[in-house]
XYZ file of C-alpha atoms in Angstrom:
635
model
C -17.176 6.391 101.089
C -16.971 9.957 102.455
C -13.545 11.597 102.192
C -12.006 14.902 103.273
C -9.218 16.912 101.679
C -6.598 14.751 103.378
C -7.325 12.427 100.462
C -5.208 14.693 98.238
C -2.354 14.791 100.756
C -2.369 10.995 100.920
C -2.060 10.737 97.144
C 0.779 13.247 97.268
C 2.648 10.881 99.588
C 1.899 7.931 97.301
C 3.281 9.858 94.335
C 6.521 10.404 96.245
C 6.733 6.684 96.989
C 6.331 5.976 93.286
C 8.874 8.639 92.291
C 11.472 7.202 94.675
C 10.726 3.651 93.535
C 11.332 4.631 89.915
C 14.596 6.399 90.762
C 15.791 3.484 92.890
C 14.979 0.933 90.206
C 16.864 2.844 87.515
C 19.857 3.437 89.814
C 20.004 -0.210 90.894
C 19.764 -1.498 87.345
C 22.518 0.827 86.173
C 24.803 -0.383 88.946
C 24.200 -4.109 88.564
C 23.346 -4.856 84.944
C 25.699 -5.020 81.950
C 25.259 -2.553 79.129
C 23.641 -5.112 76.835
C 20.900 -5.796 79.386
C 20.437 -2.088 80.088
C 19.886 -1.587 76.378
C 17.466 -4.532 76.258
C 15.482 -2.990 79.118
C 15.228 0.329 77.354
C 17.488 2.283 79.702
C 20.340 3.072 77.325
C 21.017 3.430 73.597
C 24.574 2.610 72.574
C 26.796 3.578 69.643
C 24.703 6.292 68.034
C 25.916 9.401 66.215
C 24.435 12.793 65.448
C 23.145 13.107 61.898
C 21.381 16.470 61.904
C 20.981 19.620 63.999
C 18.277 22.286 63.716
C 16.375 24.898 65.704
C 12.903 24.021 66.979
C 10.047 25.778 68.715
C 11.137 28.060 71.544
C 14.709 28.178 70.326
C 15.323 24.577 71.336
C 18.248 22.827 69.692
C 17.046 19.677 67.931
C 19.596 16.906 67.460
C 18.903 13.690 65.544
C 20.698 10.511 66.669
C 20.932 7.184 64.847
C 23.278 4.246 64.341
C 25.862 4.719 61.607
C 24.501 1.644 59.809
C 20.916 2.924 60.181
C 19.989 -0.321 61.950
C 17.050 -0.420 64.348
C 17.262 1.064 67.813
C 16.752 -1.721 70.347
C 15.507 0.722 72.980
C 11.975 2.003 72.435
C 11.830 5.717 73.115
C 8.853 8.036 73.083
C 8.113 11.756 73.241
C 8.764 13.201 76.667
C 11.460 10.687 77.634
C 14.490 12.408 79.170
C 17.928 11.434 77.887
C 21.440 12.184 79.107
C 24.051 12.188 76.316
C 27.694 11.280 76.818
C 30.623 10.007 74.727
C 30.497 6.212 74.320
C 33.837 5.521 76.031
C 34.682 8.770 77.822
C 32.150 9.666 80.543
C 31.734 13.383 81.235
C 30.656 15.260 84.323
C 27.072 16.568 84.148
C 26.209 15.210 80.671
C 23.719 17.400 78.793
C 20.088 16.342 79.138
C 17.390 16.657 76.521
C 13.807 15.647 75.863
C 12.738 13.230 73.148
C 10.679 15.089 70.562
C 10.038 12.164 68.234
C 11.294 8.650 67.648
C 11.150 6.019 64.937
C 12.620 2.534 64.713
C 15.932 3.916 63.466
C 16.347 7.425 64.873
C 15.462 9.694 67.765
C 15.176 13.491 67.790
C 16.102 15.171 71.075
C 15.520 18.799 72.110
C 18.127 20.628 74.206
C 17.611 23.994 75.881
C 21.256 24.938 75.246
C 23.551 24.405 72.262
C 25.115 20.916 72.413
C 28.863 20.690 73.195
C 31.245 20.143 70.258
C 32.041 16.534 71.238
C 28.438 15.565 70.545
C 29.180 15.700 66.831
C 32.551 13.986 66.985
C 32.024 10.268 67.489
C 29.908 7.538 68.957
C 27.629 8.359 71.854
C 25.428 6.708 74.456
C 21.955 7.936 75.402
C 20.856 7.165 78.960
C 17.162 7.334 79.855
C 16.764 9.312 83.084
C 13.887 9.582 85.532
C 11.279 12.080 84.354
C 9.980 14.205 87.210
C 7.748 16.345 85.001
C 4.792 13.962 85.108
C 5.114 13.578 88.885
C 5.306 17.348 89.385
C 2.224 17.950 87.254
C 0.292 15.196 89.020
C 1.174 16.741 92.396
C 0.123 20.128 91.060
C -3.351 18.766 90.344
C -3.661 17.544 93.945
C -2.620 20.926 95.310
C -5.131 22.756 93.145
C -8.046 20.476 94.053
C -7.271 20.698 97.755
C -7.411 24.501 97.546
C -10.896 24.601 95.957
C -12.917 25.633 99.005
C -15.725 27.789 97.635
C -18.592 27.830 95.155
C -18.882 25.543 92.173
C -15.271 24.437 92.448
C -15.910 23.092 95.923
C -19.061 21.341 94.700
C -17.055 19.589 91.984
C -14.374 18.654 94.494
C -17.006 16.999 96.690
C -18.188 14.951 93.718
C -14.646 13.787 93.003
C -14.139 12.930 96.670
C -17.214 10.728 96.623
C -19.238 12.934 98.977
C -21.867 14.263 96.562
C -23.361 12.391 93.580
C -22.720 13.630 90.039
C -25.550 15.628 88.488
C -27.402 14.871 85.262
C -29.865 16.885 83.203
C -32.893 15.375 81.473
C -31.618 13.096 78.666
C -31.467 15.214 75.503
C -33.201 14.475 72.242
C -30.528 14.084 69.562
C -30.104 12.675 66.094
C -27.106 10.319 65.846
C -24.679 10.997 63.026
C -24.024 7.246 62.595
C -25.745 3.928 63.383
C -25.604 3.125 67.110
C -26.696 -0.023 68.903
C -28.947 0.294 71.991
C -26.107 0.387 74.554
C -24.153 2.917 72.510
C -27.251 5.129 72.334
C -27.642 4.879 76.109
C -23.990 5.764 76.667
C -24.138 8.809 74.381
C -27.388 9.959 76.002
C -25.957 9.637 79.511
C -22.800 11.526 78.550
C -24.727 14.354 76.866
C -26.885 14.753 79.966
C -23.927 14.808 82.397
C -23.095 18.041 84.182
C -20.022 16.702 85.970
C -18.887 13.216 84.975
C -20.130 10.123 83.152
C -18.426 6.746 82.695
C -18.452 4.636 79.536
C -17.429 1.025 80.186
C -16.153 -0.409 76.930
C -15.166 -4.098 76.944
C -12.924 -5.232 74.044
C -14.302 -4.501 70.594
C -17.613 -3.015 71.757
C -17.356 0.242 69.829
C -16.108 2.595 72.516
C -14.482 4.644 69.772
C -17.847 4.959 68.043
C -19.369 6.426 71.222
C -16.511 8.880 71.694
C -16.665 9.976 68.070
C -20.424 10.496 68.308
C -19.996 12.596 71.445
C -17.393 14.755 69.712
C -19.739 15.254 66.763
C -22.697 16.177 69.005
C -20.679 18.600 71.113
C -19.062 20.098 68.032
C -22.494 20.766 66.537
C -23.423 22.571 69.753
C -20.360 24.811 69.410
C -18.670 23.430 72.503
C -14.909 23.531 72.879
C -13.536 20.028 73.464
C -10.338 18.707 74.983
C -9.464 15.074 74.242
C -7.007 13.373 76.562
C -5.562 10.063 77.730
C -2.495 8.798 79.535
C -0.756 7.530 76.383
C 0.212 9.234 73.141
C -1.296 6.402 71.092
C -4.717 6.877 72.695
C -4.606 10.643 72.158
C -3.697 10.142 68.501
C -6.682 7.825 68.164
C -8.977 10.490 69.645
C -7.550 13.017 67.196
C -8.397 10.735 64.299
C -11.946 10.232 65.614
C -12.511 13.983 65.826
C -11.131 14.599 62.350
C -13.373 11.864 60.974
C -16.296 13.652 62.647
C -15.458 16.767 60.604
C -14.097 18.834 63.489
C -11.064 21.112 63.398
C -8.562 19.574 65.815
C -5.033 20.306 66.992
C -2.652 17.760 68.517
C -0.452 19.226 71.265
C 2.785 17.389 71.938
C 4.906 15.083 69.849
C 3.245 11.650 69.314
C 5.666 8.783 68.771
C 4.261 7.455 65.515
C 1.847 9.977 64.087
C 0.154 8.638 60.982
C 1.038 10.607 57.834
C -2.478 11.989 57.413
C -2.442 13.253 61.038
C 0.895 15.054 60.979
C -0.522 18.206 59.435
C -2.723 18.644 62.538
C 0.119 18.618 65.094
C 0.740 21.933 66.806
C 4.418 22.059 65.885
C 3.729 21.805 62.150
C 0.831 24.255 62.316
C 2.993 26.751 64.191
C 5.882 26.316 61.757
C 3.616 27.514 58.940
C 2.366 30.555 60.898
C 3.800 33.959 59.831
C 4.710 34.884 63.425
C 6.711 31.661 63.799
C 8.623 32.421 60.605
C 9.622 35.790 62.039
C 10.533 34.150 65.339
C 12.760 31.624 63.572
C 14.680 34.431 61.870
C 15.145 36.189 65.215
C 16.428 32.999 66.833
C 18.919 32.429 64.038
C 20.227 35.995 64.370
C 20.401 35.580 68.139
C 22.457 32.384 67.865
C 24.815 34.085 65.441
C 25.315 36.910 67.963
C 25.913 34.431 70.790
C 28.529 32.728 68.618
C 30.177 36.077 67.988
C 30.152 36.820 71.734
C 31.752 33.459 72.521
C 34.523 34.092 69.997
C 35.194 37.531 71.497
C 35.677 35.999 74.930
C 37.867 33.184 73.587
C 40.248 35.577 71.811
C 41.359 37.420 74.937
C 40.369 39.368 78.025
C 40.635 42.928 76.762
C 38.039 45.456 77.876
C 36.955 46.026 74.268
C 36.349 42.322 73.585
C 34.486 41.927 76.874
C 32.283 44.916 76.004
C 31.582 43.568 72.512
C 30.660 40.177 73.938
C 28.387 41.690 76.573
C 26.551 43.875 74.040
C 26.160 41.016 71.564
C 24.823 38.703 74.276
C 22.355 41.292 75.536
C 21.081 41.924 72.022
C 20.811 38.172 71.395
C 18.778 37.581 74.562
C 16.471 40.481 73.650
C 15.919 38.925 70.208
C 15.140 35.578 71.804
C 12.584 37.197 74.125
C 10.947 38.900 71.144
C 10.934 35.616 69.236
C 9.217 33.798 72.100
C 6.526 36.492 72.250
C 5.851 35.928 68.551
C 5.707 32.173 69.102
C 3.205 32.559 71.936
C 1.021 34.672 69.642
C 1.181 31.990 66.950
C 0.325 29.250 69.459
C -2.617 31.182 70.882
C -3.942 31.939 67.412
C -3.939 28.272 66.414
C -5.347 26.937 69.684
C -8.110 29.542 69.868
C -9.391 28.573 66.412
C -9.519 24.842 67.125
C -12.800 23.156 68.058
C -10.833 20.281 69.596
C -7.458 20.159 71.321
C -5.874 16.734 71.878
C -3.118 16.184 74.455
C -1.899 13.675 77.017
C -2.940 14.192 80.638
C 0.511 15.425 81.566
C 0.510 18.009 78.752
C -2.726 19.528 80.112
C -0.651 21.086 82.873
C 2.184 22.113 80.539
C 2.903 25.717 79.658
C 1.040 25.550 76.342
C -2.338 24.499 77.797
C -2.066 25.580 81.424
C -4.352 28.584 80.950
C -6.637 27.079 78.302
C -10.230 26.222 79.299
C -12.767 23.962 77.614
C -16.481 23.171 77.832
C -16.168 19.377 77.850
C -13.474 16.707 78.021
C -13.246 13.264 76.438
C -10.936 11.087 78.526
C -10.068 7.719 76.968
C -8.172 4.803 78.557
C -9.239 6.281 81.889
C -8.720 2.977 83.695
C -4.995 3.059 82.836
C -4.309 6.452 84.436
C -3.452 7.070 88.100
C -5.918 9.264 89.973
C -3.657 12.334 90.442
C -3.090 12.547 86.677
C -6.765 11.903 85.938
C -7.713 14.900 88.068
C -5.947 17.134 85.526
C -8.761 16.463 83.043
C -11.295 17.823 85.539
C -9.261 21.018 85.866
C -9.667 21.737 82.153
C -13.443 21.267 81.731
C -16.551 21.233 83.976
C -17.862 18.052 82.301
C -15.674 15.002 81.756
C -16.666 11.754 80.052
C -14.325 8.947 81.092
C -14.068 5.831 78.921
C -12.262 2.619 79.757
C -12.479 -0.950 80.961
C -11.630 -1.806 84.589
C -11.371 -5.465 83.544
C -8.284 -4.722 81.453
C -4.855 -3.528 82.588
C -4.660 -1.082 85.481
C -2.177 1.812 85.788
C 1.443 0.654 85.836
C 2.849 1.156 89.335
C 6.419 0.357 90.398
C 6.042 0.870 94.161
C 4.159 -2.053 95.695
C 3.437 0.050 98.792
C 1.923 2.843 96.710
C -0.148 0.355 94.707
C -1.524 -1.340 97.829
C -2.453 2.022 99.351
C -4.534 3.049 96.355
C -2.315 4.478 93.614
C -3.024 1.392 91.495
C -6.782 2.105 91.518
C -7.895 4.447 88.753
C -10.286 7.348 89.347
C -12.702 5.606 86.949
C -12.805 2.547 89.235
C -13.158 4.619 92.393
C -16.017 6.728 91.039
C -17.744 3.563 89.850
C -17.368 2.075 93.338
C -18.634 5.315 94.929
C -21.666 5.934 92.727
C -22.478 2.609 91.035
C -24.217 2.091 87.720
C -26.068 5.429 87.877
C -22.970 7.142 86.432
C -21.997 4.344 84.012
C -23.204 2.694 80.847
C -21.647 -0.558 79.646
C -21.333 -1.402 75.956
C -22.274 -5.008 75.210
C -22.182 -5.717 71.481
C -18.689 -6.387 70.203
C -17.511 -5.966 66.607
C -14.056 -7.583 66.781
C -14.024 -11.259 67.699
C -15.441 -14.503 66.450
C -18.113 -15.636 68.886
C -15.948 -18.505 70.192
C -13.025 -16.175 70.945
C -15.405 -13.876 72.829
C -17.365 -16.448 74.796
C -15.051 -17.393 77.670
C -13.901 -13.845 78.547
C -17.520 -12.715 78.338
C -18.704 -15.413 80.734
C -15.817 -15.118 83.176
C -15.108 -11.388 83.122
C -18.220 -9.569 81.902
C -20.997 -11.636 83.443
C -21.881 -13.229 80.105
C -23.272 -9.907 78.866
C -21.279 -9.583 75.633
C -22.737 -10.566 72.287
C -20.996 -10.811 68.941
C -22.379 -8.706 66.091
C -23.510 -10.917 63.211
C -20.853 -9.427 60.948
C -18.037 -10.912 63.090
C -19.641 -13.824 64.951
C -18.790 -16.455 62.336
C -15.865 -15.110 60.343
C -12.859 -17.431 60.116
C -9.179 -17.328 59.326
C -9.641 -19.589 56.295
C -11.342 -16.707 54.480
C -8.018 -14.817 54.463
C -5.678 -17.632 53.441
C -4.692 -17.837 49.802
C -3.258 -21.346 49.691
C -3.212 -24.629 51.555
C -5.114 -25.748 54.608
C -4.178 -24.724 58.137
C -5.489 -26.227 61.380
C -7.112 -23.019 62.624
C -10.271 -23.192 64.724
C -11.211 -19.801 66.233
C -9.315 -20.699 69.443
C -6.441 -23.185 69.460
C -4.553 -24.092 72.642
C -1.301 -25.958 72.059
C -0.499 -27.828 75.282
C 3.211 -28.405 75.995
C 2.669 -30.415 79.195
C 5.348 -33.062 79.571
C 7.507 -31.838 76.681
C 10.183 -30.403 78.965
C 9.764 -26.842 77.690
C 10.596 -25.325 81.065
C 10.687 -21.600 81.720
C 14.068 -20.021 82.493
C 15.476 -16.683 83.475
C 16.897 -14.793 80.549
C 20.660 -14.179 80.929
C 21.497 -11.259 83.228
C 17.849 -10.421 83.861
C 14.950 -11.278 86.160
C 12.531 -11.680 83.259
C 11.485 -15.130 82.044
C 11.498 -16.784 78.657
C 10.655 -20.186 77.236
C 12.526 -21.029 74.065
C 10.649 -24.298 73.543
C 7.336 -22.444 73.464
C 8.920 -19.739 71.371
C 9.993 -22.221 68.708
C 6.387 -23.378 68.362
C 5.199 -19.794 67.982
C 7.859 -19.089 65.349
C 6.890 -22.207 63.392
C 3.238 -21.131 63.528
C 4.143 -17.667 62.220
C 5.998 -19.206 59.277
C 3.133 -21.592 58.588
C 0.534 -18.819 58.478
C 2.700 -16.617 56.265
C 3.281 -19.517 53.890
C -0.504 -19.955 53.678
C -0.841 -16.384 52.464
C -1.590 -14.395 55.627
C 0.080 -10.942 55.423
C 2.519 -10.307 58.286
C 0.712 -7.062 59.128
C -2.407 -9.092 60.045
C -0.579 -11.114 62.678
C 0.578 -10.177 66.178
C 2.789 -12.135 68.589
C 2.395 -11.278 72.272
C 3.593 -12.588 75.626
C 3.407 -11.411 79.245
C 7.213 -11.419 79.618
C 9.604 -8.838 78.223
C 12.466 -11.332 77.813
C 10.284 -13.661 75.749
C 9.120 -10.769 73.574
C 12.726 -9.694 73.003
C 13.843 -13.237 72.127
C 10.935 -13.753 69.726
C 11.536 -10.365 68.115
C 15.168 -11.278 67.481
C 14.190 -14.608 65.896
C 11.588 -12.947 63.655
C 13.455 -9.743 62.798
C 13.388 -10.566 59.088
C 9.631 -9.865 59.084
C 9.455 -6.071 59.104
C 5.657 -5.838 59.255
C 5.215 -8.414 62.020
C 4.535 -6.934 65.467
C 6.029 -8.758 68.458
C 5.476 -7.224 71.885
C 4.325 -7.683 75.452
C 0.659 -8.021 76.328
C 0.792 -4.672 78.123
C 2.035 -2.890 75.015
C -0.755 -4.438 72.933
C -3.712 -3.190 75.001
C -6.121 -1.304 72.782
C -4.804 -3.059 69.663
C -6.256 -5.835 67.501
C -5.143 -8.139 64.676
C -6.748 -10.779 62.502
C -4.577 -13.376 64.256
C -2.900 -13.265 67.662
C -0.282 -15.786 68.812
C 0.335 -15.902 72.574
C 3.236 -17.502 74.435
C 2.324 -17.833 78.129
C 5.927 -18.826 79.104
C 5.209 -20.277 82.569
C 6.102 -23.954 82.897
C 7.244 -25.219 86.297
C 6.486 -27.998 88.766
C 5.283 -25.565 91.458
C 2.411 -24.210 89.289
C 3.702 -20.692 89.819
C 2.029 -18.245 87.413
C 3.509 -14.845 88.249
C 2.111 -12.225 85.833
C -0.550 -14.670 84.693
C -2.290 -14.401 88.058
C -3.388 -10.913 87.016
C -6.461 -11.975 85.076
C -6.783 -8.498 83.573
C -3.557 -9.182 81.704
C -4.777 -12.483 80.255
C -8.130 -10.856 79.440
C -6.234 -8.379 77.267
C -4.199 -11.152 75.634
C -7.099 -13.370 74.568
C -9.339 -10.551 73.312
C -6.954 -9.028 70.728
C -7.712 -11.311 67.708
C -10.529 -11.003 65.219
C -10.467 -14.457 63.622
C -7.950 -16.758 65.267
C -6.330 -17.046 68.711
C -3.338 -19.400 69.029
C -2.032 -19.925 72.576
C 0.957 -22.013 73.637
C 1.162 -23.036 77.283
C 1.687 -25.811 79.814
C -1.630 -27.134 81.138
C 0.114 -28.837 84.078
C 1.270 -25.418 85.299
C -1.850 -23.478 84.303
C -4.540 -25.811 85.580
C -3.775 -25.070 89.218
C -5.657 -21.798 88.714
C -9.448 -22.090 88.266
C -9.590 -19.490 85.475
C -7.101 -21.376 83.309
C -8.508 -24.776 84.193
C -11.943 -23.609 83.078
C -10.501 -21.991 79.957
C -8.784 -25.219 78.883
C -12.038 -27.139 79.436
C -13.858 -24.552 77.325
C -11.322 -24.919 74.502
C -11.599 -28.697 74.611
C -15.382 -28.419 74.260
C -14.859 -26.019 71.328
C -12.616 -28.562 69.572
C -9.597 -26.294 69.854
C -7.303 -28.352 72.126
C -4.084 -29.767 70.638
C -1.194 -31.537 72.354
C 2.372 -30.614 71.458
C 3.106 -34.359 71.455
C 1.042 -34.634 68.274
C 1.946 -31.255 66.772
C 4.261 -31.485 63.741
C 6.378 -28.440 64.640
C 7.112 -29.892 68.096
C 8.919 -32.950 66.766
């Protein structure tokens, strides 16, 4: 569909709708919900204390917060989240705001541009998550820049992105793969290597999308091309970093990933800069500068004499000069490290940050492209003339709060739009999957991927029994436990709009205990559900199992386990399905396991939808249907 530059203005308006929707939601929840529910929703962290203070890159003040008892933080925080800090029981005007640098299950490190006030180290505190405008501002910046590209090659690329001119491809290159590739993977790599502008890699669950991306990085690295790897989430960027390192490339991770694996930490920019000689000099200058600022503050506090005022002014001026010199040294260290790297890995938002704003690359690898909104996706095309986008439009779309913005197009990824504009000429779909037992794969393949998926022989027949050390467990590849008629009705969780189903949850918990007793390691098992309240309730009931992951379906996209247990929650006489009507969400849920999928649900509620009715019939034919009336744990 032909478009003009008003397309960028329209997306600018949609971004504002989304920004206002996010602000309104946070404000409304803070006004109406009790503190316990705010904490459960991830909007506040209560009763933490400072445990450590230090100086970070750029002279930022780093403060570590954790509970006195070192218990887990109930709120899940990640790098880039903005927090306002205030005393637990004594609100202050204009509480200081900082940015999360890193977070674990028990502590969070926050960077402040100014020294924290004394009260921050004198008792219990609360951390309030605030709306982050940085991502919105950077997304709007990309729209402004693309609208202004009116001449030459930049205009040609803009026309391609608008859908007015087809992407260009060279003759497919002759190349020698560095690893075994199946026919579709070879086609995808060949298409991407021949692309001048953009190529799409459609990777259904378990089909080796990572293998294709890694092969592309290796091929481009051998050609001496400079690569930027990006995605909307930190987890996806970390995965790209690992792929590039495995391919033997020198790579740098920009930003602060939430849970960087130990063997990846040495490749993060912050750690590399800390070891650079210029950064060591800068740190000394910052420390001297802070000492001088402390001296200046004391001079002012001791009186208003002309001499003290002069001393304070001179000390402050000298301190600010030292800080300027230190930042120059830091910029030199950053540039030195980035210029030497074959690959730079960063989230889409970080591409427009101060560190990478003026960096240019030959090619870009863009993973999870179907989960990013179009304005953010356009940032990848600002960094490199050729972008390879990888994703699956049949899995979860970008998360949008504003229903109006979603309906008007913000919920459609650039990957999906380009695929609609240009068709299969710009896309290659991967079809052989290496994750799931053939029975687990079959229904999603037939219903979602046109029956095109095939299971590699190495996974097609593997079973859960091969992993169990003792006893026998009823575990066909897919098992649906039907609660129809048991009275396990859904309910609203207290003080929330989210749903839970404790009857279903009890069956899931019993199944977890049964599998663990049979010898399955907790790390090989995942418990997922579409509803946040159900995930929270299950997590509380299973908190004694440190290695067991319990989360929402959305949080589990891109992940896999040997066994996945799913609680669908919905059970009502009106056959209302809510989240379950988004078939992309259920597609994610039922394609996470390798060997065994265990689903608890109410067939009387589900069967009103043709997808679920057909799925239950499929499971019955596969000998995987069980009724809760005959299930021991349901007695």
